[in-house]
Coordinates of N, CA and C in Angstrom, one line a residue:
M1 N 72.4 140.8 109.6 CA 72.9 141.9 110.4 C 71.9 143.1 110.1
N2 N 71.4 143.7 111.2 CA 70.4 144.7 111.2 C 71.2 146.1 111.2
G3 N 70.9 146.9 110.2 CA 71.5 148.2 110.0 C 71.2 149.1 111.2
S4 N 70.1 149.0 111.8 CA 69.7 149.9 112.9 C 70.6 149.7 114.1
K5 N 71.2 148.5 114.2 CA 72.1 148.2 115.4 C 73.4 148.9 115.2
N6 N 73.7 149.4 114.0 CA 74.9 150.1 113.7 C 74.8 151.6 113.8
V7 N 73.6 152.2 113.8 CA 73.4 153.6 113.7 C 74.0 154.3 115.0
M8 N 73.6 153.9 116.1 CA 74.1 154.6 117.3 C 75.6 154.4 117.5
P9 N 76.2 153.2 117.3 CA 77.6 153.2 117.4 C 78.3 154.0 116.3
M10 N 77.7 154.1 115.1 CA 78.3 154.9 114.1 C 78.3 156.4 114.4
L11 N 77.1 156.8 114.9 CA 77.0 158.3 115.3 C 77.9 158.6 116.4
A12 N 78.0 157.7 117.4 CA 78.8 157.9 118.6 C 80.3 158.0 118.2
A13 N 80.7 157.1 117.3 CA 82.1 157.1 116.8 C 82.4 158.4 116.0
L14 N 81.5 158.8 115.2 CA 81.7 160.0 114.4 C 81.8 161.2 115.3
L15 N 80.9 161.3 116.2 CA 80.9 162.4 117.2 C 82.2 162.4 118.0
A16 N 82.6 161.3 118.5 CA 83.9 161.2 119.2 C 85.0 161.6 118.4
A17 N 85.1 161.2 117.1 CA 86.2 161.5 116.2 C 86.2 163.0 115.9
I18 N 85.0 163.6 115.7 CA 85.0 165.0 115.4 C 85.5 165.8 116.6
I19 N 85.0 165.4 117.8 CA 85.4 166.1 119.0 C 87.0 165.9 119.2
G20 N 87.4 164.7 118.9 CA 88.9 164.5 119.0 C 89.7 165.3 118.1
G21 N 89.2 165.4 116.8 CA 89.8 166.3 115.8 C 89.9 167.7 116.2
V22 N 88.8 168.2 116.8 CA 88.7 169.6 117.2 C 89.7 169.9 118.4
V23 N 89.7 168.9 119.4 CA 90.6 169.1 120.5 C 92.0 169.0 120.0
W24 N 92.4 168.1 119.1 CA 93.7 168.1 118.6 C 94.1 169.4 117.9
A25 N 93.2 169.9 117.1 CA 93.5 171.2 116.5 C 93.7 172.3 117.5
L26 N 92.8 172.3 118.5 CA 93.0 173.4 119.6 C 94.3 173.2 120.3
I27 N 94.8 172.0 120.6 CA 96.1 171.8 121.2 C 97.2 172.4 120.3
V28 N 97.1 172.1 119.0 CA 98.1 172.6 118.1 C 98.1 174.1 118.0
V29 N 96.9 174.7 117.9 CA 96.8 176.2 117.8 C 97.3 176.8 119.1
V30 N 97.0 176.3 120.2 CA 97.4 176.9 121.5 C 98.9 176.8 121.7
T31 N 99.4 175.6 121.5 CA 100.8 175.3 121.8 C 101.7 175.5 120.6
E32 N 101.2 175.6 119.4 CA 101.9 175.7 118.2 C 102.9 174.5 118.1
Y33 N 102.4 173.4 118.6 CA 103.2 172.1 118.5 C 102.2 171.0 118.3
E34 N 102.5 170.2 117.4 CA 101.6 169.1 117.1 C 101.9 167.9 117.9
V35 N 101.0 167.5 118.8 CA 101.2 166.3 119.7 C 100.6 165.1 119.0
G36 N 101.5 164.3 118.4 CA 101.0 163.2 117.6 C 100.2 162.1 118.4
I37 N 100.5 162.0 119.7 CA 99.8 161.0 120.4 C 98.3 161.2 120.5
V38 N 97.9 162.5 120.3 CA 96.5 162.8 120.3 C 95.8 162.1 119.1
A39 N 96.5 161.9 118.0 CA 95.9 161.1 116.9 C 95.6 159.7 117.3
W40 N 96.5 159.2 118.1 CA 96.3 157.8 118.6 C 95.1 157.8 119.5
A41 N 95.0 158.8 120.3 CA 93.9 158.9 121.3 C 92.5 159.0 120.5
I42 N 92.5 159.7 119.4 CA 91.3 159.7 118.6 C 90.8 158.3 118.2
G43 N 91.8 157.5 117.8 CA 91.4 156.1 117.6 C 90.8 155.4 118.8
G44 N 91.4 155.6 119.9 CA 90.9 155.0 121.2 C 89.5 155.6 121.5
L45 N 89.3 156.9 121.3 CA 88.0 157.5 121.6 C 86.9 157.0 120.7
A46 N 87.2 156.9 119.4 CA 86.2 156.3 118.5 C 85.9 154.8 118.9
A47 N 86.9 154.1 119.2 CA 86.7 152.7 119.6 C 85.9 152.6 120.9
F48 N 86.2 153.4 121.8 CA 85.4 153.4 123.1 C 83.9 153.7 122.8
A49 N 83.7 154.7 121.9 CA 82.3 155.1 121.6 C 81.6 154.0 120.9
V50 N 82.2 153.3 120.0 CA 81.6 152.2 119.3 C 81.2 151.1 120.3
S51 N 82.2 150.8 121.1 CA 82.0 149.7 122.1 C 80.9 150.0 123.1
F52 N 80.8 151.3 123.5 CA 79.8 151.7 124.5 C 78.4 151.6 123.9
F53 N 78.2 151.9 122.7 CA 76.9 151.9 122.1 C 76.5 150.6 121.3
A54 N 77.4 149.7 121.1 CA 77.1 148.5 120.4 C 76.7 147.4 121.4
Q55 N 75.6 146.8 121.0 CA 75.1 145.7 121.9 C 76.0 144.5 121.8
R56 N 76.4 144.2 120.6 CA 77.4 143.1 120.4 C 78.4 143.7 119.3
V57 N 79.7 143.6 119.7 CA 80.7 144.2 118.8 C 81.0 143.2 117.7
T58 N 80.9 143.6 116.5 CA 81.2 142.8 115.3 C 82.3 143.5 114.5
R59 N 82.7 142.8 113.4 CA 83.7 143.4 112.5 C 83.2 144.7 111.9
V60 N 81.9 144.8 111.7 CA 81.4 146.1 111.2 C 81.6 147.2 112.2
H61 N 81.4 146.9 113.4 CA 81.7 148.0 114.4 C 83.2 148.3 114.5
Q62 N 84.0 147.3 114.3 CA 85.5 147.6 114.3 C 85.8 148.5 113.1
L63 N 85.2 148.2 112.0 CA 85.4 149.0 110.8 C 84.9 150.4 111.0
L64 N 83.7 150.6 111.6 CA 83.2 151.9 111.8 C 84.2 152.7 112.7
S65 N 84.7 152.0 113.7 CA 85.7 152.7 114.6 C 86.9 153.2 113.9
V66 N 87.4 152.3 113.0 CA 88.6 152.7 112.2 C 88.3 153.9 111.3
V67 N 87.2 153.8 110.6 CA 86.8 154.9 109.6 C 86.6 156.2 110.4
A68 N 85.9 156.1 111.5 CA 85.7 157.3 112.3 C 87.0 157.9 112.8
S69 N 87.9 157.1 113.3 CA 89.2 157.6 113.8 C 90.0 158.3 112.6
L70 N 90.0 157.7 111.5 CA 90.7 158.3 110.3 C 90.0 159.6 110.0
L71 N 88.7 159.7 110.0 CA 88.0 160.9 109.7 C 88.3 162.0 110.8
G72 N 88.4 161.6 112.1 CA 88.8 162.5 113.1 C 90.2 163.1 112.9
I73 N 91.1 162.2 112.6 CA 92.5 162.6 112.3 C 92.5 163.6 111.1
L74 N 91.8 163.3 110.1 CA 91.8 164.1 108.9 C 91.2 165.5 109.2
L75 N 90.1 165.5 110.0 CA 89.5 166.7 110.4 C 90.4 167.6 111.2
G76 N 91.1 166.9 112.2 CA 92.1 167.6 113.0 C 93.2 168.3 112.1
K77 N 93.7 167.5 111.2 CA 94.7 168.1 110.2 C 94.1 169.3 109.4
Y78 N 92.8 169.1 109.0 CA 92.2 170.2 108.2 C 92.0 171.4 109.1
F79 N 91.5 171.3 110.3 CA 91.3 172.4 111.1 C 92.6 173.2 111.4
V80 N 93.7 172.4 111.6 CA 95.0 173.1 111.8 C 95.4 173.8 110.5
Y81 N 95.3 173.1 109.4 CA 95.6 173.7 108.1 C 94.8 175.0 107.9
G82 N 93.5 174.9 108.1 CA 92.6 176.0 107.8 C 92.9 177.2 108.8
Y83 N 93.2 176.9 110.0 CA 93.5 177.9 111.0 C 94.7 178.7 110.6
F84 N 95.8 178.0 110.3 CA 97.1 178.6 110.0 C 97.1 179.2 108.6
L85 N 96.2 178.7 107.7 CA 96.2 179.3 106.4 C 95.4 180.6 106.4
V86 N 94.2 180.7 107.0 CA 93.4 181.9 106.9 C 92.8 182.2 108.3
G87 N 92.6 181.3 109.2 CA 91.9 181.5 110.4 C 92.5 182.5 111.3
E88 N 93.9 182.6 111.4 CA 94.6 183.5 112.2 C 94.2 185.0 111.9
T89 N 94.2 185.2 110.6 CA 94.0 186.6 110.1 C 92.5 186.9 109.8
E90 N 91.8 186.0 109.3 CA 90.4 186.3 108.8 C 89.3 185.7 109.7
G91 N 89.7 185.0 110.7 CA 88.7 184.4 111.6 C 88.5 182.9 111.3
I92 N 88.0 182.2 112.3 CA 87.9 180.8 112.2 C 86.9 180.3 111.2
M93 N 85.8 181.0 111.1 CA 84.8 180.6 110.1 C 85.3 180.7 108.6
S94 N 86.3 181.5 108.4 CA 86.8 181.6 107.0 C 87.5 180.3 106.6
M95 N 87.8 179.4 107.5 CA 88.5 178.2 107.1 C 87.5 177.2 106.4
F96 N 86.2 177.6 106.4 CA 85.2 176.8 105.7 C 84.8 177.3 104.3
Q97 N 85.5 178.3 103.9 CA 85.3 178.8 102.5 C 85.7 177.8 101.5
M98 N 85.0 177.8 100.4 CA 85.3 176.8 99.3 C 86.7 176.8 98.8
E99 N 87.3 178.0 98.7 CA 88.7 178.1 98.2 C 89.7 177.4 99.2
V100 N 89.4 177.5 100.5 CA 90.3 176.9 101.5 C 90.1 175.4 101.4
I101 N 88.9 174.9 101.3 CA 88.6 173.5 101.2 C 89.2 173.0 99.9
R102 N 89.1 173.7 98.8 CA 89.7 173.2 97.5 C 91.2 173.1 97.6
L103 N 91.9 174.0 98.3 CA 93.3 173.9 98.4 C 93.9 172.8 99.3
F104 N 93.0 172.3 100.2 CA 93.5 171.3 101.2 C 94.2 170.1 100.5
P105 N 93.6 169.5 99.5 CA 94.4 168.3 98.9 C 95.8 168.7 98.4
Q106 N 96.0 169.9 98.0 CA 97.3 170.3 97.6 C 98.4 170.2 98.7
F107 N 97.9 170.6 99.9 CA 98.8 170.6 101.1 C 98.8 169.3 101.9
F108 N 97.9 168.4 101.5 CA 97.7 167.1 102.2 C 99.0 166.4 102.5
S109 N 99.8 166.2 101.5 CA 101.1 165.4 101.8 C 102.1 166.1 102.7
T110 N 102.0 167.4 102.7 CA 102.9 168.2 103.6 C 102.5 168.2 105.0
L111 N 101.2 167.8 105.3 CA 100.7 167.8 106.6 C 101.0 166.6 107.4
F112 N 101.5 165.5 106.7 CA 101.8 164.3 107.4 C 103.3 164.0 107.3
S113 N 103.9 163.9 108.5 CA 105.3 163.5 108.6 C 105.4 162.0 108.9
G114 N 106.6 161.5 109.0 CA 106.8 160.1 109.4 C 106.2 159.7 110.7
M115 N 106.4 160.6 111.7 CA 105.8 160.4 113.0 C 104.2 160.4 112.9
D116 N 103.7 161.2 112.1 CA 102.2 161.2 111.9 C 101.7 159.9 111.4
I117 N 102.5 159.3 110.5 CA 102.1 158.0 109.9 C 102.1 156.9 111.0
I118 N 103.1 157.0 111.9 CA 103.2 156.0 113.0 C 102.0 156.2 113.9
F119 N 101.6 157.4 114.2 CA 100.5 157.6 115.1 C 99.2 157.3 114.5
V120 N 99.1 157.5 113.2 CA 97.9 157.1 112.4 C 97.7 155.6 112.4
L121 N 98.8 154.9 112.2 CA 98.8 153.4 112.3 C 98.4 152.9 113.7
L122 N 99.0 153.5 114.7 CA 98.6 153.2 116.0 C 97.1 153.4 116.3
A123 N 96.6 154.5 115.8 CA 95.2 154.8 115.9 C 94.3 153.8 115.2
I124 N 94.7 153.3 114.0 CA 94.0 152.3 113.3 C 94.0 151.0 114.1
V125 N 95.1 150.6 114.5 CA 95.2 149.3 115.3 C 94.4 149.4 116.6
T126 N 94.5 150.5 117.3 CA 93.7 150.7 118.5 C 92.2 150.7 118.2
A127 N 91.8 151.4 117.1 CA 90.4 151.5 116.8 C 89.8 150.1 116.4
W128 N 90.7 149.3 115.8 CA 90.2 147.9 115.4 C 90.2 147.0 116.6
Q129 N 91.1 147.0 117.5 CA 91.2 146.1 118.6 C 90.4 146.4 119.8
L130 N 90.4 147.7 120.1 CA 89.8 148.1 121.4 C 88.3 147.8 121.6
P131 N 87.5 147.9 120.5 CA 86.1 147.6 120.8 C 85.8 146.1 121.2
V132 N 86.6 145.2 120.6 CA 86.5 143.8 120.9 C 86.9 143.5 122.3
R133 N 88.1 144.2 122.7 CA 88.6 144.0 124.0 C 87.6 144.5 125.1
L134 N 87.1 145.7 124.8 CA 86.1 146.3 125.8 C 84.9 145.4 125.9
A135 N 84.4 145.0 124.7 CA 83.2 144.1 124.7 C 83.4 142.8 125.4
S136 N 84.6 142.2 125.2 CA 84.9 140.9 125.8 C 85.0 141.0 127.3
R137 N 85.4 142.2 127.8 CA 85.4 142.4 129.2 C 84.0 142.5 129.8
R138 N 83.0 143.0 128.9 CA 81.6 143.0 129.3 C 81.0 141.7 129.0
G139 N 81.6 140.8 128.3 CA 81.1 139.5 127.9 C 80.1 139.7 126.7
E140 N 80.2 140.7 125.9 CA 79.2 141.0 124.8 C 79.8 140.8 123.4
A141 N 81.0 140.3 123.3 CA 81.5 140.1 121.9 C 80.7 139.0 121.2
E142 N 80.3 139.3 120.0 CA 79.5 138.4 119.2 C 80.3 137.2 118.8
E143 N 81.5 137.4 118.5 CA 82.4 136.2 118.2 C 83.8 136.5 118.7
A144 N 84.5 135.5 119.0 CA 85.8 135.7 119.5 C 86.8 136.1 118.4
V145 N 87.0 137.4 118.3 CA 87.9 138.0 117.3 C 89.2 138.2 118.0
P146 N 90.2 137.5 117.5 CA 91.5 137.7 118.2 C 92.0 139.1 117.9
A147 N 92.5 139.7 119.0 CA 93.0 141.1 118.9 C 94.5 141.1 118.6
E148 N 94.9 140.7 117.5 CA 96.3 140.7 117.2 C 96.7 141.9 116.4

């Protein structure tokens, strides 16, 4: 397996996940309501990006999609946490101060409810299965990986 074949899918998945996390945080900040389905959409967005840039989808690409989607969800949660902790009063850039970053793990468990866990699991399943399904539609799947 050539590592250079994974660079573009990895970068695309990371970019898609970051954008998804930012959009999710913006939705939460504007509506003051967390729409969990957006976490699921982050998984789909990362999967689509991987599939679009991968010549042949492999398990490595599926794993990249899952990791990117989890990163996007984590970033979305962090942006919401940072905004409501200090961003409202001190400005958005203050959420990147070391003290705010250092406190994040302490609040981590309070940021995820039961429904969040369900949507995270849906995002993982989608991020794993969707690249193979999209590639098989294009006829580019390297191996027939059952999407179960």
